[in-house]
């Protein structure tokens, strides 16, 4: 593992953001540690985590997630999400602050992933 910019963790997995914007993941497959989940993922600006999932904010403002579906790792939850400025997380949910000031959240409803709360 070379040229690592930063390492991120959750309860059961790790993800390394490399200087070239690619990601390497390892640990529990169910918690985001499956290397196949991030194969080919590049142009990543930053990585965020819940207890069992990861979210990657790409340079173009789009978001890619992987890991446990119920903890914010369901790719369907972020399909079409773009213009994201920053991402925040709880133990089981993510919230994305968009450039226009709006907020989109996903993950476990009892942990902040219920869109009606925003």
mmCIF file of C-alpha atoms in Angstrom:
data_model
loop_
_atom_site.group_PDB
_atom_site.id
_atom_site.type_symbol
_atom_site.label_atom_id
_atom_site.label_comp_id
_atom_site.label_asym_id
_atom_site.label_seq_id
_atom_site.Cartn_x
_atom_site.Cartn_y
_atom_site.Cartn_z
ATOM 1 C CA UNK A 1 0.000 0.000 0.000
ATOM 2 C CA UNK A 2 1.817 3.115 -1.258
ATOM 3 C CA UNK A 3 1.002 6.785 -1.794
ATOM 4 C CA UNK A 4 -1.705 6.877 0.900
ATOM 5 C CA UNK A 5 -3.121 10.309 1.708
ATOM 6 C CA UNK A 6 -5.344 9.274 4.622
ATOM 7 C CA UNK A 7 -6.935 6.221 6.257
ATOM 8 C CA UNK A 8 -10.555 6.085 7.418
ATOM 9 C CA UNK A 9 -12.186 3.495 9.644
ATOM 10 C CA UNK A 10 -15.507 2.208 10.864
ATOM 11 C CA UNK A 11 -16.269 -0.554 13.365
ATOM 12 C CA UNK A 12 -15.088 -3.425 11.144
ATOM 13 C CA UNK A 13 -13.285 -2.061 8.060
ATOM 14 C CA UNK A 14 -10.700 0.405 6.797
ATOM 15 C CA UNK A 15 -10.480 2.497 3.641
ATOM 16 C CA UNK A 16 -7.341 4.232 2.407
ATOM 17 C CA UNK A 17 -7.567 7.281 0.160
ATOM 18 C CA UNK A 18 -4.541 7.357 -2.091
ATOM 19 C CA UNK A 19 -2.884 10.501 -3.462
ATOM 20 C CA UNK A 20 -4.259 9.746 -6.935
ATOM 21 C CA UNK A 21 -7.868 9.801 -5.621
ATOM 22 C CA UNK A 22 -8.365 6.037 -5.699
ATOM 23 C CA UNK A 23 -9.423 3.924 -2.701
ATOM 24 C CA UNK A 24 -8.270 0.643 -1.208
ATOM 25 C CA UNK A 25 -10.578 -1.059 1.331
ATOM 26 C CA UNK A 26 -10.068 -4.031 3.638
ATOM 27 C CA UNK A 27 -11.702 -5.672 6.642
ATOM 28 C CA UNK A 28 -15.221 -7.069 6.934
ATOM 29 C CA UNK A 29 -16.871 -7.310 3.511
ATOM 30 C CA UNK A 30 -20.273 -6.496 5.033
ATOM 31 C CA UNK A 31 -18.959 -3.255 6.563
ATOM 32 C CA UNK A 32 -17.215 -1.777 3.544
ATOM 33 C CA UNK A 33 -14.004 -3.784 3.597
ATOM 34 C CA UNK A 34 -14.602 -5.585 0.306
ATOM 35 C CA UNK A 35 -11.941 -4.394 -2.169
ATOM 36 C CA UNK A 36 -14.296 -5.148 -5.076
ATOM 37 C CA UNK A 37 -16.698 -2.452 -3.833
ATOM 38 C CA UNK A 38 -14.151 0.298 -4.533
ATOM 39 C CA UNK A 39 -12.373 -1.155 -7.548
ATOM 40 C CA UNK A 40 -12.196 1.506 -10.239
ATOM 41 C CA UNK A 41 -13.397 4.251 -7.899
ATOM 42 C CA UNK A 42 -11.292 7.368 -8.445
ATOM 43 C CA UNK A 43 -11.321 11.171 -8.239
ATOM 44 C CA UNK A 44 -12.252 10.907 -4.559
ATOM 45 C CA UNK A 45 -11.903 14.050 -2.458
ATOM 46 C CA UNK A 46 -12.755 12.643 0.970
ATOM 47 C CA UNK A 47 -14.191 9.584 2.737
ATOM 48 C CA UNK A 48 -16.731 9.492 5.575
ATOM 49 C CA UNK A 49 -18.000 6.575 7.646
ATOM 50 C CA UNK A 50 -20.819 5.257 9.756
ATOM 51 C CA UNK A 51 -20.342 2.198 11.963
ATOM 52 C CA UNK A 52 -20.744 -0.209 9.044
ATOM 53 C CA UNK A 53 -20.487 1.801 5.791
ATOM 54 C CA UNK A 54 -18.431 4.370 3.908
ATOM 55 C CA UNK A 55 -19.291 7.328 1.694
ATOM 56 C CA UNK A 56 -16.855 8.857 -0.775
ATOM 57 C CA UNK A 57 -17.258 12.459 -1.904
ATOM 58 C CA UNK A 58 -15.849 12.769 -5.395
ATOM 59 C CA UNK A 59 -14.196 15.874 -6.854
ATOM 60 C CA UNK A 60 -17.237 16.459 -9.093
ATOM 61 C CA UNK A 61 -19.590 16.628 -6.066
ATOM 62 C CA UNK A 62 -21.117 13.186 -6.567
ATOM 63 C CA UNK A 63 -21.253 10.550 -3.819
ATOM 64 C CA UNK A 64 -20.470 6.821 -3.850
ATOM 65 C CA UNK A 65 -21.351 4.573 -0.890
ATOM 66 C CA UNK A 66 -20.560 0.990 0.058
ATOM 67 C CA UNK A 67 -20.929 -1.311 3.044
ATOM 68 C CA UNK A 68 -24.042 -2.223 5.009
ATOM 69 C CA UNK A 69 -27.191 -1.045 3.192
ATOM 70 C CA UNK A 70 -29.036 -0.225 6.425
ATOM 71 C CA UNK A 71 -26.151 1.903 7.721
ATOM 72 C CA UNK A 72 -25.862 4.251 4.744
ATOM 73 C CA UNK A 73 -24.095 1.925 2.320
ATOM 74 C CA UNK A 74 -26.959 1.408 -0.141
ATOM 75 C CA UNK A 75 -25.921 2.809 -3.554
ATOM 76 C CA UNK A 76 -29.595 3.316 -4.510
ATOM 77 C CA UNK A 77 -29.882 5.944 -1.748
ATOM 78 C CA UNK A 78 -27.373 8.268 -3.446
ATOM 79 C CA UNK A 79 -28.224 7.629 -7.083
ATOM 80 C CA UNK A 80 -28.254 10.994 -8.844
ATOM 81 C CA UNK A 81 -26.946 12.850 -5.782
ATOM 82 C CA UNK A 82 -24.584 15.611 -6.897
ATOM 83 C CA UNK A 83 -23.424 19.136 -6.054
ATOM 84 C CA UNK A 84 -22.427 17.927 -2.588
ATOM 85 C CA UNK A 85 -20.225 20.252 -0.531
ATOM 86 C CA UNK A 86 -19.705 18.082 2.553
ATOM 87 C CA UNK A 87 -20.931 14.888 4.240
ATOM 88 C CA UNK A 88 -21.681 14.298 7.918
ATOM 89 C CA UNK A 89 -22.446 11.036 9.674
ATOM 90 C CA UNK A 90 -23.920 9.407 12.744
ATOM 91 C CA UNK A 91 -23.384 5.774 13.682
ATOM 92 C CA UNK A 92 -25.869 4.551 11.078
ATOM 93 C CA UNK A 93 -26.746 7.456 8.724
ATOM 94 C CA UNK A 94 -25.218 10.087 6.460
ATOM 95 C CA UNK A 95 -26.282 13.642 5.623
ATOM 96 C CA UNK A 96 -24.984 15.537 2.605
ATOM 97 C CA UNK A 97 -24.848 19.332 2.555
ATOM 98 C CA UNK A 98 -25.316 20.472 -1.026
ATOM 99 C CA UNK A 99 -23.864 23.607 -2.596
ATOM 100 C CA UNK A 100 -27.320 25.234 -2.664
ATOM 101 C CA UNK A 101 -27.683 24.797 1.120
ATOM 102 C CA UNK A 102 -30.125 21.898 0.963
ATOM 103 C CA UNK A 103 -29.562 18.650 2.859
ATOM 104 C CA UNK A 104 -30.056 15.057 1.700
ATOM 105 C CA UNK A 105 -29.836 12.228 4.210
ATOM 106 C CA UNK A 106 -29.901 8.451 4.027
ATOM 107 C CA UNK A 107 -29.334 5.391 6.199
ATOM 108 C CA UNK A 108 -31.140 4.213 9.326
ATOM 109 C CA UNK A 109 -34.273 6.277 10.011
ATOM 110 C CA UNK A 110 -33.783 6.254 13.778
ATOM 111 C CA UNK A 111 -30.218 7.549 13.391
ATOM 112 C CA UNK A 112 -30.906 10.599 11.242
ATOM 113 C CA UNK A 113 -31.535 8.930 7.881
ATOM 114 C CA UNK A 114 -35.201 9.964 7.656
ATOM 115 C CA UNK A 115 -35.620 12.706 4.956
ATOM 116 C CA UNK A 116 -38.728 14.055 6.712
ATOM 117 C CA UNK A 117 -36.491 15.300 9.522
ATOM 118 C CA UNK A 118 -34.654 17.763 7.287
#
